[in-house]
Coordinates of C-alpha atoms and ligand atoms in Angstrom, one line a residue:
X153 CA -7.1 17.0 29.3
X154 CA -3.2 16.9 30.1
X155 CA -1.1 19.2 28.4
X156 CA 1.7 17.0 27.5
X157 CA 4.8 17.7 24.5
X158 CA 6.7 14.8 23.9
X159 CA 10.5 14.8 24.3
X160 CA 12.3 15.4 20.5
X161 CA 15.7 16.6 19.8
X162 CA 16.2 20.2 19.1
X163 CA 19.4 21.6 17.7
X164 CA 22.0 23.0 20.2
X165 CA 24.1 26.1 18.4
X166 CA 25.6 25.4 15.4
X167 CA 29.3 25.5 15.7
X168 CA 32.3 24.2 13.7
X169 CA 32.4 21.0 16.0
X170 CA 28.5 20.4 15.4
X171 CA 28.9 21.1 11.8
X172 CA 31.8 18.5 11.4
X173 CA 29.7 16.0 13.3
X174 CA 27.1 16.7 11.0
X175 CA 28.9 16.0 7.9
X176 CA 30.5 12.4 8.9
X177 CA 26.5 11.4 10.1
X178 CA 25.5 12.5 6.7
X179 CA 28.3 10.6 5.1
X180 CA 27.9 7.7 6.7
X181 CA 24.4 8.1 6.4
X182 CA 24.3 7.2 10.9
X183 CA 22.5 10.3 11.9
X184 CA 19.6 11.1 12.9
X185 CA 17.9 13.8 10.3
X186 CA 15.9 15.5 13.2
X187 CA 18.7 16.8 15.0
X188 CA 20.0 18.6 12.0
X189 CA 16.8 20.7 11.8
X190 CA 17.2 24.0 13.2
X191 CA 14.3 26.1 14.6
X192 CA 14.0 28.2 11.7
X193 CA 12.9 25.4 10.2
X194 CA 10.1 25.0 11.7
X195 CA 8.8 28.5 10.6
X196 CA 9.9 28.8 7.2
X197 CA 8.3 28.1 4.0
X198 CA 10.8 26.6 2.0
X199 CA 14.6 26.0 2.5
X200 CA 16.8 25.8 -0.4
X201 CA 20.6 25.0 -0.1
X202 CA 23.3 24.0 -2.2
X203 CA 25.4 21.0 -1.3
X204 CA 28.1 19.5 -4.3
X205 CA 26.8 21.7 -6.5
X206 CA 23.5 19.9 -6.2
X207 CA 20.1 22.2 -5.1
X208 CA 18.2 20.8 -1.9
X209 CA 14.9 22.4 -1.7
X210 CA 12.7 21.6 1.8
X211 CA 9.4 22.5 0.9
X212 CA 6.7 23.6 3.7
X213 CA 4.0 25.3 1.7
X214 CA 1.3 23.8 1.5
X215 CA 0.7 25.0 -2.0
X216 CA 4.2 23.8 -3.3
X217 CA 3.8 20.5 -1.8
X218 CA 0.8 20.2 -3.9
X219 CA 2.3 21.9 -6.8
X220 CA 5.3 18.9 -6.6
X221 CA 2.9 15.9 -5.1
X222 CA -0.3 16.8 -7.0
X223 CA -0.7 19.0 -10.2
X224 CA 3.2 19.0 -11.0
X225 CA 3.5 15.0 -10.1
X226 CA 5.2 14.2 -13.6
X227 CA 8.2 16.7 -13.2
X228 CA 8.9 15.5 -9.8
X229 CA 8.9 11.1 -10.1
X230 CA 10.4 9.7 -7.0
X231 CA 14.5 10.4 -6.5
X232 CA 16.5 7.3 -7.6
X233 CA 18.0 7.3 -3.7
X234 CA 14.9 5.6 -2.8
X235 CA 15.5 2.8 -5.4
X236 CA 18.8 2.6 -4.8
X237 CA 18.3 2.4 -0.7
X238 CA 15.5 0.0 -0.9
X239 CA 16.3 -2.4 -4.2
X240 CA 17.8 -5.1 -2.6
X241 CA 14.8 -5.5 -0.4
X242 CA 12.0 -4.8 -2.4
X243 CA 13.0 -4.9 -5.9
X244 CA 11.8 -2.8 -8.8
X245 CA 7.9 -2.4 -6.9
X246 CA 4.9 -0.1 -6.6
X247 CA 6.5 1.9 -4.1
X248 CA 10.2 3.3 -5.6
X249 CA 9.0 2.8 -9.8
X250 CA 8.1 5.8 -12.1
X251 CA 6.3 6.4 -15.5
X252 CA 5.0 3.5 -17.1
X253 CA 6.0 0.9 -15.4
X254 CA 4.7 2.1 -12.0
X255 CA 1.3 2.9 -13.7
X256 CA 1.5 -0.9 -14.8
X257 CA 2.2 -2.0 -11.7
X258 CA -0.5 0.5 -10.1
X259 CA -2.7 -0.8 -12.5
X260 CA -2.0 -4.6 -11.3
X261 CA -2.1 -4.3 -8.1
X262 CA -5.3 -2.8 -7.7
X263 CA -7.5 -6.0 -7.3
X264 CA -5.2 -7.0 -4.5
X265 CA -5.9 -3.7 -2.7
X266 CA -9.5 -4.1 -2.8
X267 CA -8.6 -7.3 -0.2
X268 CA -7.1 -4.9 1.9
X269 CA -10.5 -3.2 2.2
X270 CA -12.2 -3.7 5.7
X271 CA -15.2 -6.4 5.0
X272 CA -12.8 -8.8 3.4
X273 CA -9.4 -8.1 6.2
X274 CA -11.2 -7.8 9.4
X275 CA -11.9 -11.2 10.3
X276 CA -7.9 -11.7 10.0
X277 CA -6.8 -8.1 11.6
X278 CA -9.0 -9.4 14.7
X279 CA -7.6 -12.8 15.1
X280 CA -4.2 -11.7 14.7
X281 CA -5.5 -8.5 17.8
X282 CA -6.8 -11.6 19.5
X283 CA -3.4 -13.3 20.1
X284 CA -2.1 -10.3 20.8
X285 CA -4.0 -9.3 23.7
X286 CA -3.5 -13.5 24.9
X287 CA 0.2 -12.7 24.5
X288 CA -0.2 -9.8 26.9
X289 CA -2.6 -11.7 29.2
X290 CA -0.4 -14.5 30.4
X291 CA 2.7 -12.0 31.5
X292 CA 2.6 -11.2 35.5
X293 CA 1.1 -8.0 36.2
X294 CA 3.5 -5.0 35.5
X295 CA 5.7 -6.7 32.9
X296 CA 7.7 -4.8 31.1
X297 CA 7.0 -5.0 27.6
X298 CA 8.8 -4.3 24.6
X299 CA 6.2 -2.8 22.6
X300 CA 7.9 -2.1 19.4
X301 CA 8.2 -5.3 19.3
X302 CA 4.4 -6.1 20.4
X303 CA 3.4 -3.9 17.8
X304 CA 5.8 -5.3 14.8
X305 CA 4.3 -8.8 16.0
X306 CA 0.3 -7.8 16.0
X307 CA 1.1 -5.8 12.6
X308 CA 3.2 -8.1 10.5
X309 CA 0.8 -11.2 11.6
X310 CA -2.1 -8.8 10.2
X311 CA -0.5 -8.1 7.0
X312 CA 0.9 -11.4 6.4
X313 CA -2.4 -13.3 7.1
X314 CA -4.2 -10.8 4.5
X315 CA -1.3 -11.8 2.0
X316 CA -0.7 -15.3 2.6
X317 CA -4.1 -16.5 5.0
X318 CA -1.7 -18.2 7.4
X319 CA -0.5 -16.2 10.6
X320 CA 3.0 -15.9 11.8
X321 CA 5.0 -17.6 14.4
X322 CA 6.9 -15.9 17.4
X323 CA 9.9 -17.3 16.0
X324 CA 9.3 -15.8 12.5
X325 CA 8.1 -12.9 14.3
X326 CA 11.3 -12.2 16.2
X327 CA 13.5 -13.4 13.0
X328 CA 12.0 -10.4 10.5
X329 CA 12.0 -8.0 13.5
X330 CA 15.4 -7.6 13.5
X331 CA 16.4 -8.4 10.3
X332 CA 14.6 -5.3 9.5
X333 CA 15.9 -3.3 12.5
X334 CA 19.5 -4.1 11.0
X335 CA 18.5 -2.8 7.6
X336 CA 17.0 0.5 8.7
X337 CA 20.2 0.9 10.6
X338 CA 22.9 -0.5 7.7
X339 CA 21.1 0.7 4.8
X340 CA 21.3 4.6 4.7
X341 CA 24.8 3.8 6.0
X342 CA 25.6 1.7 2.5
X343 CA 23.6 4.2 0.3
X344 CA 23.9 7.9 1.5
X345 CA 27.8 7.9 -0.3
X346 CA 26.0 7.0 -4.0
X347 CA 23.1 9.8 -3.1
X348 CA 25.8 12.8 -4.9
X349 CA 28.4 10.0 -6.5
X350 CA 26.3 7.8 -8.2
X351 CA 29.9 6.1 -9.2
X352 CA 31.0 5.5 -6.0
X353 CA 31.2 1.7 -5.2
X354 CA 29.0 0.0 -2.6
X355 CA 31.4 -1.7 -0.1
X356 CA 31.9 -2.4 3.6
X357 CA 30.2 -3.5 6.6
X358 CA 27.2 -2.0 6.7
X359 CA 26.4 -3.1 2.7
X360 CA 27.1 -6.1 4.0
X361 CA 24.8 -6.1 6.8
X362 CA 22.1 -4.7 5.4
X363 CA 22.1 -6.6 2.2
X364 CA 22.0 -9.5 4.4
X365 CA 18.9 -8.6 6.4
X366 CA 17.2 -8.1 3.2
X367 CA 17.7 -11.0 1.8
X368 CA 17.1 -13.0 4.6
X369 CA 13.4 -10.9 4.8
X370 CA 13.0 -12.0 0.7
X371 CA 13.9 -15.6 1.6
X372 CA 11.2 -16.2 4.4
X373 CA 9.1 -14.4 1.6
X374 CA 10.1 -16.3 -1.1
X375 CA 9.2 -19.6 1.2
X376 CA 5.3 -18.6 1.3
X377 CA 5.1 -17.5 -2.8
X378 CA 7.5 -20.3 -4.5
X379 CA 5.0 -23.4 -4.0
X380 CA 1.8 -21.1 -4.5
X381 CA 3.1 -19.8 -7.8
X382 CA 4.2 -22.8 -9.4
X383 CA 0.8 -24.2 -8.6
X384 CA -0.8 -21.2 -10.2
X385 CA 1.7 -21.5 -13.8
X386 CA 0.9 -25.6 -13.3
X387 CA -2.9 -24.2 -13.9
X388 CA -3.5 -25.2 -10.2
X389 CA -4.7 -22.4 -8.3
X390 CA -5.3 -22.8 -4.3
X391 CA -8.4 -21.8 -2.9
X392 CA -7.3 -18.8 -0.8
X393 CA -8.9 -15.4 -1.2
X394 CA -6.2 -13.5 -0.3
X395 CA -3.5 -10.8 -1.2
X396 CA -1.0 -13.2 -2.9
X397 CA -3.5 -15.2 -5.0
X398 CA -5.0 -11.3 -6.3
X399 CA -1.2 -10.7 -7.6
X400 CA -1.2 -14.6 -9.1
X401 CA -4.1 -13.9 -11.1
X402 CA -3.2 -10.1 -12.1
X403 CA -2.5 -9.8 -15.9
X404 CA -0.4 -7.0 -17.3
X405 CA -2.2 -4.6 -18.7
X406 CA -0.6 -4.5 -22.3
X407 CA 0.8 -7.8 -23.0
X408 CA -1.8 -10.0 -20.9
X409 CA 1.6 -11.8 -19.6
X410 CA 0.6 -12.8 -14.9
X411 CA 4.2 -11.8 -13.2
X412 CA 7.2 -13.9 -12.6
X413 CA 8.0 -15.4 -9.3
X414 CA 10.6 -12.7 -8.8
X415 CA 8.0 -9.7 -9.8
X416 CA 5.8 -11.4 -7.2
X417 CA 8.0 -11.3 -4.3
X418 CA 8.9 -7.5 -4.9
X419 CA 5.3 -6.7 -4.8
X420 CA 4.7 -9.2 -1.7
X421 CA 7.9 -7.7 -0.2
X422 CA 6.7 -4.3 -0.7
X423 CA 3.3 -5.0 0.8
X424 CA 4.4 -6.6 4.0
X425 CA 7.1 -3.8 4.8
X426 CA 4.6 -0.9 3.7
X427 CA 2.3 -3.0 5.2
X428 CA 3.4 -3.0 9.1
X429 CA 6.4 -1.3 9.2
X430 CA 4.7 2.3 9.6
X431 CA 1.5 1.1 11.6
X432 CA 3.8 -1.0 14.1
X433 CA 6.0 2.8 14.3
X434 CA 3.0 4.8 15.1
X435 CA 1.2 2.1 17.5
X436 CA 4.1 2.1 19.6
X437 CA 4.6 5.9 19.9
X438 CA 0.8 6.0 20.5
X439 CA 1.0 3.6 23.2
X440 CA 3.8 5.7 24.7
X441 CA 1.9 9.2 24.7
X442 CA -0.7 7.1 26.4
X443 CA 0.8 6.3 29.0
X444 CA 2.6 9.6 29.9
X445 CA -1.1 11.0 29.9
X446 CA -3.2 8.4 31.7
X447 CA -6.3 10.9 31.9
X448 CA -6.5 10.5 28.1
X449 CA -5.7 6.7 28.1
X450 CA -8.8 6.4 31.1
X451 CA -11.0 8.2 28.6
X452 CA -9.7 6.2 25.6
X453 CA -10.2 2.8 28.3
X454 CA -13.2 4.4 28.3
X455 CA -14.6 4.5 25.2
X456 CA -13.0 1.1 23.9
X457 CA -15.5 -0.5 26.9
X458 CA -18.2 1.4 25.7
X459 CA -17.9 0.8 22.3
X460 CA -16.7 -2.9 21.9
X461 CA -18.6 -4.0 25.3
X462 CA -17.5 -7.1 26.6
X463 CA -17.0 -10.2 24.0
X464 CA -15.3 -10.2 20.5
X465 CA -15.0 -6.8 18.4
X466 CA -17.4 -6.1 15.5
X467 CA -17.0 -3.5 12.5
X468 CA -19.9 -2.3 13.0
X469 CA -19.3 -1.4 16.8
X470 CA -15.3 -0.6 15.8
X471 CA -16.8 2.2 13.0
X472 CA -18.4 4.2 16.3
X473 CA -14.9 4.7 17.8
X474 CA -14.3 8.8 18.2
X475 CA -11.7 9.4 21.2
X476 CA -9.6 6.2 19.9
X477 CA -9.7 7.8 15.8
X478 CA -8.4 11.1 17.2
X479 CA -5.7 9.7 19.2
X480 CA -4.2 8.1 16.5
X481 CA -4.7 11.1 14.3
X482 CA -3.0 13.1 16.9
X483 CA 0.0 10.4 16.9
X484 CA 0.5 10.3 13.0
X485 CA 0.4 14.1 13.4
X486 CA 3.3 13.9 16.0
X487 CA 4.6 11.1 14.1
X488 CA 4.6 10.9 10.8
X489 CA 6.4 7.3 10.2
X490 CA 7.7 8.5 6.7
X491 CA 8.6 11.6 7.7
X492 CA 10.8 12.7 4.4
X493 CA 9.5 11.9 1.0
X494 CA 12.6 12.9 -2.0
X495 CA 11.5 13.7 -4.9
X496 CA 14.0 14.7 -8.1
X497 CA 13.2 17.3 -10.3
X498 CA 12.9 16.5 -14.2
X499 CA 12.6 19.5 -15.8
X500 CA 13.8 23.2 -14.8
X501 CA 10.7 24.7 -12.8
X502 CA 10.5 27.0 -10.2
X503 CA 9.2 27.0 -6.8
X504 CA 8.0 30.0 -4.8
X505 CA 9.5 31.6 -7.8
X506 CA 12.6 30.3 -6.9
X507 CA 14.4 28.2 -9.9
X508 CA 14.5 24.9 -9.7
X509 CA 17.0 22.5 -12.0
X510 CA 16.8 19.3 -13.5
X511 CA 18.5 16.6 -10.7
X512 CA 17.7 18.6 -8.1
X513 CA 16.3 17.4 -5.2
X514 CA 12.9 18.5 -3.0
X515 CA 12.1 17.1 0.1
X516 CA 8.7 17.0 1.8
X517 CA 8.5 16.8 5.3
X518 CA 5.8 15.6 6.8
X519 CA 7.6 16.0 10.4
X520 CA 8.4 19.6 9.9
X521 CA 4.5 20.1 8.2
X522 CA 2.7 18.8 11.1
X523 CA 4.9 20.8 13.8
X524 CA 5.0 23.8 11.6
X525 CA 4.7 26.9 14.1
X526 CA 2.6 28.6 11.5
X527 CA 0.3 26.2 10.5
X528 CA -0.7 24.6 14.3
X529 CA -1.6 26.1 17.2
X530 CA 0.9 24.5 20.5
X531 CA 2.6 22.3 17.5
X532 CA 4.4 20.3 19.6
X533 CA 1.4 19.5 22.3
X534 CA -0.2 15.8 22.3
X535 CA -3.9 16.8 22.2
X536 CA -6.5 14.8 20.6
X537 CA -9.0 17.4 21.1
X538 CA -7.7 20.0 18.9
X539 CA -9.4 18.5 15.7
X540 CA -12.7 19.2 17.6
X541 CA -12.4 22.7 16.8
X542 CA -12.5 25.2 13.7
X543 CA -8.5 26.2 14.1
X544 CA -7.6 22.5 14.2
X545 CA -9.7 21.3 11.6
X546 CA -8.1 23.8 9.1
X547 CA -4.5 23.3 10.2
X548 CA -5.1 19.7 9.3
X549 CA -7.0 20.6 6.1
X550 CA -3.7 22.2 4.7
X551 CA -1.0 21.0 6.8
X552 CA -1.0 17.1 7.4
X553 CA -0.5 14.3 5.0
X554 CA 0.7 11.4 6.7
X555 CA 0.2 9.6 3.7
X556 CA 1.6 11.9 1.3
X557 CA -0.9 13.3 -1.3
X558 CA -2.1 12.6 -5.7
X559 CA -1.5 10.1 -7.3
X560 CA 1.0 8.3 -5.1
X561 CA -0.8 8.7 -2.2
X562 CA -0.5 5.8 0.3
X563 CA -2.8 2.4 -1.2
X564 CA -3.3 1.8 2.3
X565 CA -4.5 4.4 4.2
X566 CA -7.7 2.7 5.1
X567 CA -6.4 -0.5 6.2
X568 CA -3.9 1.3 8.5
X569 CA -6.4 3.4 10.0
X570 CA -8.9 0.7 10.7
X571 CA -6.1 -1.6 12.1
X572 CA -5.1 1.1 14.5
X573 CA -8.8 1.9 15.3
X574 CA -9.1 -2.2 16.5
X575 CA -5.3 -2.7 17.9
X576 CA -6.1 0.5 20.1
X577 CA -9.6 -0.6 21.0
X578 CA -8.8 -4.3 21.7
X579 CA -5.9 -2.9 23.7
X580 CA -6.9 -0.2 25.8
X581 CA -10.3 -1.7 26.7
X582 CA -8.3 -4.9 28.7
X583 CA -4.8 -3.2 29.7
X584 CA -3.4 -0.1 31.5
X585 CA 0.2 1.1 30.0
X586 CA 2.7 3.1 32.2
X587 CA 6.0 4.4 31.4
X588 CA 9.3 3.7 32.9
X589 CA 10.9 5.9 35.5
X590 CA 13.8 7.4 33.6
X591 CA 13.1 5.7 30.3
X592 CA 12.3 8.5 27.8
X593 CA 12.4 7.3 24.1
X594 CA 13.2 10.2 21.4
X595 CA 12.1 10.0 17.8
X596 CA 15.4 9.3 15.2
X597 CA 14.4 9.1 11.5
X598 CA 15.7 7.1 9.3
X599 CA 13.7 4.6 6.9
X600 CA 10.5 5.1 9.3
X601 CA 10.8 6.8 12.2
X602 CA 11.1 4.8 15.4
X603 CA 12.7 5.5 18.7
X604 CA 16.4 5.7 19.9
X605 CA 15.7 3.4 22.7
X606 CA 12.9 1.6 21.9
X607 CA 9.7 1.5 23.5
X608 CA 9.7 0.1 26.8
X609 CA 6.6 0.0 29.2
X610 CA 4.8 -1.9 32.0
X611 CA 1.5 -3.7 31.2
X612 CA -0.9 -4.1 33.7
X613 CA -4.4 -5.8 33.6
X614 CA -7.5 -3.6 34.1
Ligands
HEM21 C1 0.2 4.3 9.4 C2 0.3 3.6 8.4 C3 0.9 4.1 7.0 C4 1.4 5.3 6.7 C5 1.6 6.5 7.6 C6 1.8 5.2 5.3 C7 2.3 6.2 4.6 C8 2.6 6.2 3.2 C9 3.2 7.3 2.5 C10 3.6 8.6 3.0 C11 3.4 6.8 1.2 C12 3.9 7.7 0.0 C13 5.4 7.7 0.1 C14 6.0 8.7 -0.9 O1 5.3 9.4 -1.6 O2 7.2 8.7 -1.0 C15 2.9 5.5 1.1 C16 2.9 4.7 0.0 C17 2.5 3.4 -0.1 N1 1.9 2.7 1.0 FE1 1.6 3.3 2.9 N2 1.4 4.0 4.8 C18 0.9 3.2 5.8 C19 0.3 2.0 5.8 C20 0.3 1.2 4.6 C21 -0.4 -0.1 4.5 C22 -1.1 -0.8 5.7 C23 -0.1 -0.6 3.2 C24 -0.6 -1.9 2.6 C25 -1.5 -2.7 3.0 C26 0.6 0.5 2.6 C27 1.1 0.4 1.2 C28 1.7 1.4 0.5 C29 2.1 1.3 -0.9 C30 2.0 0.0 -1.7 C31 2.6 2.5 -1.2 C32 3.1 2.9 -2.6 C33 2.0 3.5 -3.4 C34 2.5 4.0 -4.8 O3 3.5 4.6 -4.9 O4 1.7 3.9 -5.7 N3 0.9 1.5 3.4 N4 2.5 5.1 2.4

């Protein structure tokens, strides 16, 4: 196979200019984290520096990431700059709460994740695939496509038929697109001056900005769950099977009290974004390596013939996928769409023996774990291969976690895998994708990570 590395930005030198630069990004919350990240960082085992008086710890041990994600989860509950960055779009939910009231919710929402489970979603995830593949069908030969877009499209209409059983319009599509491409570029903006000032104010343009993308996301939200949930308090439940009637009927746990409409839509709000936000991310870079190594995409073309043959895709024949699993693997390895989890220290602890205070901060990194130059062999090389062997099977034993690890491990891991297994079969099996001369997308992270330019490439019919 091709040995292809992907473009991403490296460091130059620090100097006093960089440095300056660096502090007015991180201020202003506008730039991008993986620039920052020097090469040592790649090869260390934990980072720990001091900003405001405040400890940072970057952790890259595997055993203290387990120590703070697994068998020390209590002392290390999610930092507060996750709520605070994400309230105004998904409430107080599953994904930012701690202690009780995210074992509640955990506990809740549990019925509703067992409709995310293949049997009952696959007959929706391969409709929505379906249109998809008619949307790239009736384009000219050699379009060129905007396939973050694609991907947002295909993944939202998944997720929001498994929540709602109705599938979503190109108008909608295009509407919650960029409302959420605003707020991943105005939110850290708006937050990052509370993350050491907690007093600070929130104020300007970008609070404005993204505060309005959210709400206008919550609104088209809050159209879908308003009618359903007054049926269901009016005793009048509809007869879908799907995501949204699971958190109607859930009871809490204690008081036996169903949720209010607002509880609802945090949950609902929290599900879709979770929901496609990182698949669409990681589809789209797939898509790209793909196509800058067309001797894997031909194998991949391939397999998907092989496997799905000609007419509509089953489970059964989607479950027999190999090439296709390892690809997308390979991508998450590359990139990880949450690619720094925060987590705040409770108690004083140490780490690596090295003290750790109450309020301080430890990030995991699941970009610097995965291209860690101890850990993986050619870290930085796209190759699907590698988890064929004994080396790769143990670096990704200790050294990937794409969906985070314990008890707040991602819910849906399985659905996202399963999607990507049929959105790459359905795919590759009917259309070749070629890059752009001169169009070479690198990874920026900020909410998920996406590219700086998009993802632009030509679509061509097999
Ligand atoms: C490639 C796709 C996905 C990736 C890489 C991913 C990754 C993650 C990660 C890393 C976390 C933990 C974050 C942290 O600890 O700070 C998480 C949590 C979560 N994910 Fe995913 N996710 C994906 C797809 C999905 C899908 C499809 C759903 C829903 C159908 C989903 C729902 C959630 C929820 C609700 C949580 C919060 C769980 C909790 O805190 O109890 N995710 N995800």
């Amino acid at each position: 196979m091709s040995k292809f590395c992907p473009a991403y930005p490296r460091p130059a030198r620090t100097t006093w200019a960089r440095r300056w630069r660096q502090l007015v990004g991180h201020l202003t919350g506008q730039d991008n984290l993986l620039a920052q990240l020097t090469e040592r960082a790649y090869q260390m085992q934990m980072g720990h520096s001091q900003v405001a008086g405040q400890g940072i710890f970057m952790v890259n041990d595997p055993e203290a990431v387990r120590q703070v994600l697994v068998s020390e989860h209590r002392q290390f509950p999610k930092h507060r700059f996750m709520d605070d960055l994400l309230r105004r779009l998904v409430g107080v939910s599953i994904f930012t709460s701690n202690g009780a009231t995210w074992t509640r919710q955990r506990r809740m929402m549990e019925p509703a994740f067992e409709l995310t489970r293949m049997e009952h979603a696959f007959g929706a995830m391969r409709e929505a695939v379906e249109d998809a593949c008619a949307r790239l069908r009736a384009l000219p030969p050699g379009t060129e496509v905007d396939i973050d877009h694609e991907t947002t499209w295909v993944t939202a209409d998944i997720i929001l038929r498994a929540l709602f059983s109705q599938p979503l319009s190109g108008d909608e599509a295009r509407a919650i697109y960029d409302a959420f491409v605003t707020f991943q570029q105005e939110a850290p903006a708006a937050t990052m001056p509370q993350y050491q000032h907690r007093w600070l104010p929130r104020w300007g343009g970008a609070a404005r900005r993204a505060d309005a993308a959210a709400q206008a996301i919550r609104e088209a939200l809050y159209r879908q769950v308003r009618p359903r949930h007054a049926a269901a308090v009016a005793g009048e439940p509809g007869p879908q099977q799907d995501i949204l009637a699971s958190l109607l009927q859930a009871r809490d746990p204690d008081t036996g009290k169903p949720w209010s409409l607002d509880e609802v839509v945090d949950e609902v709000a929290v599900i879709f974004l979770a929901g496609h936000e990182t698949s669409a991310g990681t589809l789209a870079w797939c898509l790209d390596l793909l196509a800058r190594t067309p001797d894997i995409q031909r194998q991949a073309h391939d397999e998907a013939r092989q496997v799905l043959g000609e007419g509509p895709a089953s489970l059964e024949r989607l479950r027999k996928v190999d090439l296709i699993r390892r690809i997308f693997r390979e991508t998450l390895r590359l990139y990880p769409p949450l690619s720094f989890f925060v987590r705040e220290a409770t108690q004083a602890c140490s780490l690596r023996q090295t003290p750790v205070r109450p309020g301080d901060s430890v990030v995991i990194s699941p970009w610097l774990i995965h291209r860690h130059r101890r850990y993986w062999e050619r870290p930085d090389e796209f190759d699907p291969d590698r988890y064929l062997d004994d080396a790769g099977r143990a670096a990704s034993a200790q050294a990937f976690l794409p969906f985070s690890l314990g008890p707040r491990v991602c819910v849906g891991a399985g659905f996202a895998l399963q999607e990507a297994n049929l959105v790459l079969a359905c795919l590759l099996r009917e259309f070749e994708f070629r890059p752009i001369p001169g169009h070479q997308p690198q990874p920026v992270a900020r909410l998920t990570l996406r590219s700086d330019l998009g993802i632009r490439l030509t679509v061509h019919p097999r």
